[in-house]
Amino acid sequence: MKILQTTKLRPQLQYPYYCCEFETASFTDADFAAHQIIFPTQLNKAVDKRKAEYLAGRVCAKHVLAALKIYNFELISAADRAPIWPNKIVGSITHSQQTAMAMVAHSTDIAGIGIDIEQLMSAKQELELQKQILHPDEFFQFQRLAKQVSHPLTVIFSAKESVFKALYPSVKQFFGFEAAKLIAFNERQLQFKITQTLSEQVPQDTCVTVFYQCNNEQVLTECEFKPLVKNF
């Protein structure tokens, strides 16, 4: 399977990243060895599409860790399926269709990072999935956003996925879409407020910013989390 670097999506956050395109149809299990990625046992019964996506994401992670001079690191997954990054490193991996990306940062700079790529939803999906994705109090902002972007629900869905990934290292538990509410936005950023206390580091009313961009096929969102420093 060919895995080739692409620049069609350029993140706005200034952290090392690597983005690639890959051909799912040509995947074989031998591609793991070809790219020097250990095949995880949890994928033994997975379909080829899932294996290809996992491999592409790990290849991106391998390249981006090399940018930090971290080589030959075996990026395995924890029981919760989250990648176990090297000591003092936070990172995020995303894949959608035949695009994958990884981004990393030093944990001395931020507590968590989240990136997400999504294919644009159909008009039917944008309508039918609103109640599952939107907080009851964010419909007004959603309607405003709909005047600015063609696929507002895809943008918000992707943004909340990035928020989840960025906050998860500080929360260590799963939380739903209702835990983040869109309160403001501009042409490049979305601002969300956390609607419930998720942990000591992420109390209720915490605000997080998500960068977003769209092309004709996809949405890319990015979120970094820096906990507030308490003054004693």
CSV table of C-alpha atoms in Angstrom, one decimal:
chain,number,residue,atom,x,y,z
A,1,MET,CA,0.0,0.0,0.0
A,2,LYS,CA,1.4,3.4,-1.0
A,3,ILE,CA,1.5,6.0,1.8
A,4,LEU,CA,2.6,9.3,0.5
A,5,GLN,CA,3.0,12.7,2.3
A,6,THR,CA,0.5,15.4,1.2
A,7,THR,CA,0.1,19.1,2.0
A,8,LYS,CA,-3.5,19.4,1.0
A,9,LEU,CA,-4.4,20.0,4.7
A,10,ARG,CA,-2.1,22.4,6.6
A,11,PRO,CA,-2.9,22.7,10.3
A,12,GLN,CA,-3.1,26.1,11.9
A,13,LEU,CA,-1.5,25.0,15.2
A,14,GLN,CA,2.3,25.4,15.1
A,15,TYR,CA,3.3,21.9,16.2
A,16,PRO,CA,5.0,19.2,14.2
A,17,TYR,CA,2.6,17.3,12.1
A,18,TYR,CA,2.7,14.8,9.2
A,19,CYS,CA,-0.2,14.2,6.8
A,20,CYS,CA,-0.4,11.4,4.2
A,21,GLU,CA,-2.7,9.9,1.6
A,22,PHE,CA,-3.0,6.1,1.3
A,23,GLU,CA,-4.7,3.6,-1.0
A,24,THR,CA,-6.9,1.3,1.1
A,25,ALA,CA,-7.7,-1.0,-1.9
A,26,SER,CA,-4.1,-2.1,-2.3
A,27,PHE,CA,-3.5,-2.9,1.4
A,28,THR,CA,-2.1,-6.3,2.5
A,29,ASP,CA,-1.0,-7.4,6.0
A,30,ALA,CA,2.6,-7.4,4.7
A,31,ASP,CA,2.5,-3.6,4.5
A,32,PHE,CA,3.0,-3.4,8.3
A,33,ALA,CA,6.4,-5.0,8.0
A,34,ALA,CA,7.2,-3.0,4.9
A,35,HIS,CA,6.7,0.2,6.9
A,36,GLN,CA,8.3,-1.2,10.0
A,37,ILE,CA,5.1,-0.9,12.1
A,38,ILE,CA,4.3,-3.8,14.5
A,39,PHE,CA,1.0,-5.4,13.7
A,40,PRO,CA,-1.3,-5.1,16.8
A,41,THR,CA,-3.1,-8.2,17.9
A,42,GLN,CA,-6.4,-6.3,18.4
A,43,LEU,CA,-6.6,-6.0,14.6
A,44,ASN,CA,-6.4,-9.7,13.9
A,45,LYS,CA,-10.1,-9.9,13.0
A,46,ALA,CA,-10.4,-6.3,11.6
A,47,VAL,CA,-11.3,-5.7,8.0
A,48,ASP,CA,-8.6,-4.4,5.6
A,49,LYS,CA,-10.0,-0.9,5.7
A,50,ARG,CA,-9.5,-0.6,9.4
A,51,LYS,CA,-6.0,-2.1,9.2
A,52,ALA,CA,-5.0,0.3,6.5
A,53,GLU,CA,-6.3,3.3,8.4
A,54,TYR,CA,-4.4,2.2,11.6
A,55,LEU,CA,-1.2,1.7,9.6
A,56,ALA,CA,-1.4,5.0,7.9
A,57,GLY,CA,-2.0,6.8,11.2
A,58,ARG,CA,1.0,5.0,12.8
A,59,VAL,CA,3.2,5.9,9.8
A,60,CYS,CA,2.3,9.5,10.3
A,61,ALA,CA,3.1,9.2,14.0
A,62,LYS,CA,6.4,7.7,13.2
A,63,HIS,CA,7.4,10.5,10.9
A,64,VAL,CA,6.2,13.3,13.2
A,65,LEU,CA,8.0,11.7,16.2
A,66,ALA,CA,11.2,11.7,14.1
A,67,ALA,CA,10.8,15.5,13.8
A,68,LEU,CA,11.3,15.5,17.6
A,69,LYS,CA,14.3,13.2,17.2
A,70,ILE,CA,12.4,10.2,18.7
A,71,TYR,CA,13.1,7.2,16.6
A,72,ASN,CA,12.0,3.5,16.6
A,73,PHE,CA,9.3,4.2,19.2
A,74,GLU,CA,6.6,1.5,19.3
A,75,LEU,CA,3.3,3.4,19.6
A,76,ILE,CA,0.9,1.0,21.1
A,77,SER,CA,-2.6,1.6,22.3
A,78,ALA,CA,-3.9,1.5,25.9
A,79,ALA,CA,-7.0,-0.5,27.0
A,80,ASP,CA,-9.1,2.6,26.2
A,81,ARG,CA,-7.6,2.5,22.6
A,82,ALA,CA,-5.7,5.8,23.2
A,83,PRO,CA,-2.2,5.8,21.8
A,84,ILE,CA,0.6,5.7,24.5
A,85,TRP,CA,2.9,8.4,23.5
A,86,PRO,CA,6.6,8.7,24.6
A,87,ASN,CA,7.3,10.3,28.0
A,88,LYS,CA,6.7,14.1,28.0
A,89,ILE,CA,5.0,14.0,24.6
A,90,VAL,CA,1.3,14.5,23.8
A,91,GLY,CA,-0.1,13.7,20.4
A,92,SER,CA,-3.1,13.0,18.3
A,93,ILE,CA,-3.9,10.8,15.3
A,94,THR,CA,-6.8,11.1,12.8
A,95,HIS,CA,-7.8,9.4,9.6
A,96,SER,CA,-10.7,9.7,7.2
A,97,GLN,CA,-11.2,7.8,4.0
A,98,GLN,CA,-7.7,7.9,2.5
A,99,THR,CA,-6.2,10.7,4.5
A,100,ALA,CA,-4.3,10.4,7.8
A,101,MET,CA,-2.5,12.9,10.0
A,102,ALA,CA,-0.6,12.9,13.3
A,103,MET,CA,0.5,15.9,15.4
A,104,VAL,CA,2.7,16.0,18.5
A,105,ALA,CA,3.9,18.5,21.1
A,106,HIS,CA,5.9,18.5,24.3
A,107,SER,CA,3.8,18.1,27.5
A,108,THR,CA,5.7,20.9,29.0
A,109,ASP,CA,3.9,23.2,26.6
A,110,ILE,CA,0.4,21.8,26.6
A,111,ALA,CA,-1.6,19.2,28.5
A,112,GLY,CA,-3.3,17.7,25.4
A,113,ILE,CA,-3.8,18.1,21.7
A,114,GLY,CA,-6.6,16.9,19.4
A,115,ILE,CA,-6.9,16.8,15.6
A,116,ASP,CA,-9.7,15.4,13.6
A,117,ILE,CA,-10.4,15.0,9.8
A,118,GLU,CA,-14.0,14.3,8.7
A,119,GLN,CA,-15.6,13.8,5.3
A,120,LEU,CA,-18.3,16.3,4.7
A,121,MET,CA,-21.7,15.0,5.7
A,122,SER,CA,-24.6,14.8,3.3
A,123,ALA,CA,-27.4,17.3,3.6
A,124,LYS,CA,-29.6,14.5,5.0
A,125,GLN,CA,-27.0,13.6,7.7
A,126,GLU,CA,-26.6,17.3,8.6
A,127,LEU,CA,-30.3,17.4,9.3
A,128,GLU,CA,-30.8,14.1,11.0
A,129,LEU,CA,-27.9,14.1,13.4
A,130,GLN,CA,-28.3,17.5,14.9
A,131,LYS,CA,-30.0,16.3,18.1
A,132,GLN,CA,-27.2,13.7,18.7
A,133,ILE,CA,-24.4,16.2,18.2
A,134,LEU,CA,-25.7,19.6,19.3
A,135,HIS,CA,-26.2,20.8,22.9
A,136,PRO,CA,-29.7,22.2,23.3
A,137,ASP,CA,-28.3,25.6,24.1
A,138,GLU,CA,-26.1,25.9,21.0
A,139,PHE,CA,-28.7,25.8,18.2
A,140,PHE,CA,-28.6,29.6,17.9
A,141,GLN,CA,-24.8,29.5,17.3
A,142,PHE,CA,-25.3,26.6,15.0
A,143,GLN,CA,-27.8,28.6,12.9
A,144,ARG,CA,-25.3,31.5,12.7
A,145,LEU,CA,-22.5,29.2,11.7
A,146,ALA,CA,-24.7,27.7,9.0
A,147,LYS,CA,-24.7,31.1,7.3
A,148,GLN,CA,-20.9,31.1,7.1
A,149,VAL,CA,-20.0,27.4,6.3
A,150,SER,CA,-21.7,24.9,4.0
A,151,HIS,CA,-21.5,22.0,6.4
A,152,PRO,CA,-21.9,23.4,9.9
A,153,LEU,CA,-22.8,20.1,11.6
A,154,THR,CA,-19.7,18.4,10.2
A,155,VAL,CA,-17.6,21.3,11.5
A,156,ILE,CA,-19.1,21.1,15.0
A,157,PHE,CA,-18.9,17.3,15.1
A,158,SER,CA,-15.2,17.3,14.1
A,159,ALA,CA,-14.5,20.1,16.5
A,160,LYS,CA,-16.0,18.2,19.4
A,161,GLU,CA,-14.0,15.1,18.4
A,162,SER,CA,-10.8,17.3,18.7
A,163,VAL,CA,-12.0,18.7,22.0
A,164,PHE,CA,-12.4,15.2,23.3
A,165,LYS,CA,-8.9,14.1,22.2
A,166,ALA,CA,-7.3,17.3,23.6
A,167,LEU,CA,-9.0,17.0,27.0
A,168,TYR,CA,-8.8,13.2,27.4
A,169,PRO,CA,-5.3,13.1,29.0
A,170,SER,CA,-6.6,15.5,31.7
A,171,VAL,CA,-9.9,13.7,32.1
A,172,LYS,CA,-9.3,10.0,31.6
A,173,GLN,CA,-12.9,9.2,31.0
A,174,PHE,CA,-15.3,9.3,28.1
A,175,PHE,CA,-17.8,12.2,27.8
A,176,GLY,CA,-20.5,13.0,25.3
A,177,PHE,CA,-21.1,15.8,22.8
A,178,GLU,CA,-23.3,17.6,25.3
A,179,ALA,CA,-20.2,18.3,27.5
A,180,ALA,CA,-19.0,21.0,25.0
A,181,LYS,CA,-21.2,23.9,23.8
A,182,LEU,CA,-20.3,26.3,21.0
A,183,ILE,CA,-20.5,29.8,22.3
A,184,ALA,CA,-18.6,31.9,19.6
A,185,PHE,CA,-16.8,31.6,16.3
A,186,ASN,CA,-15.1,33.4,13.5
A,187,GLU,CA,-13.7,32.4,10.1
A,188,ARG,CA,-10.8,30.3,11.6
A,189,GLN,CA,-11.8,29.4,15.2
A,190,LEU,CA,-14.6,28.0,17.2
A,191,GLN,CA,-14.9,28.6,21.0
A,192,PHE,CA,-16.5,26.0,23.2
A,193,LYS,CA,-17.5,26.1,26.9
A,194,ILE,CA,-17.4,22.9,28.9
A,195,THR,CA,-20.9,22.4,30.4
A,196,GLN,CA,-19.9,20.1,33.3
A,197,THR,CA,-16.9,19.4,35.5
A,198,LEU,CA,-15.0,16.6,33.9
A,199,SER,CA,-12.0,16.6,36.2
A,200,GLU,CA,-10.0,18.9,38.6
A,201,GLN,CA,-8.1,20.1,35.5
A,202,VAL,CA,-11.3,20.6,33.4
A,203,PRO,CA,-13.9,22.2,35.6
A,204,GLN,CA,-17.3,23.4,34.4
A,205,ASP,CA,-17.2,26.6,32.2
A,206,THR,CA,-13.6,25.8,31.0
A,207,CYS,CA,-13.3,27.4,27.5
A,208,VAL,CA,-11.4,25.7,24.7
A,209,THR,CA,-10.6,27.0,21.2
A,210,VAL,CA,-10.7,24.9,18.1
A,211,PHE,CA,-9.2,25.9,14.8
A,212,TYR,CA,-11.1,24.7,11.7
A,213,GLN,CA,-10.8,24.7,7.9
A,214,CYS,CA,-12.8,23.1,5.1
A,215,ASN,CA,-12.2,22.1,1.5
A,216,ASN,CA,-14.5,20.5,-1.0
A,217,GLU,CA,-14.3,17.1,0.7
A,218,GLN,CA,-13.1,17.4,4.2
A,219,VAL,CA,-13.0,19.3,7.5
A,220,LEU,CA,-9.9,19.5,9.6
A,221,THR,CA,-10.2,20.7,13.2
A,222,GLU,CA,-7.4,21.2,15.8
A,223,CYS,CA,-7.5,21.8,19.6
A,224,GLU,CA,-4.8,22.4,22.2
A,225,PHE,CA,-5.5,22.3,25.9
A,226,LYS,CA,-3.6,24.4,28.4
A,227,PRO,CA,-5.1,24.1,31.9
A,228,LEU,CA,-5.5,27.3,33.9
A,229,VAL,CA,-2.8,27.8,36.5
A,230,LYS,CA,-4.3,28.3,39.9
A,231,ASN,CA,-2.9,31.1,42.1
A,232,PHE,CA,-2.6,30.4,45.8
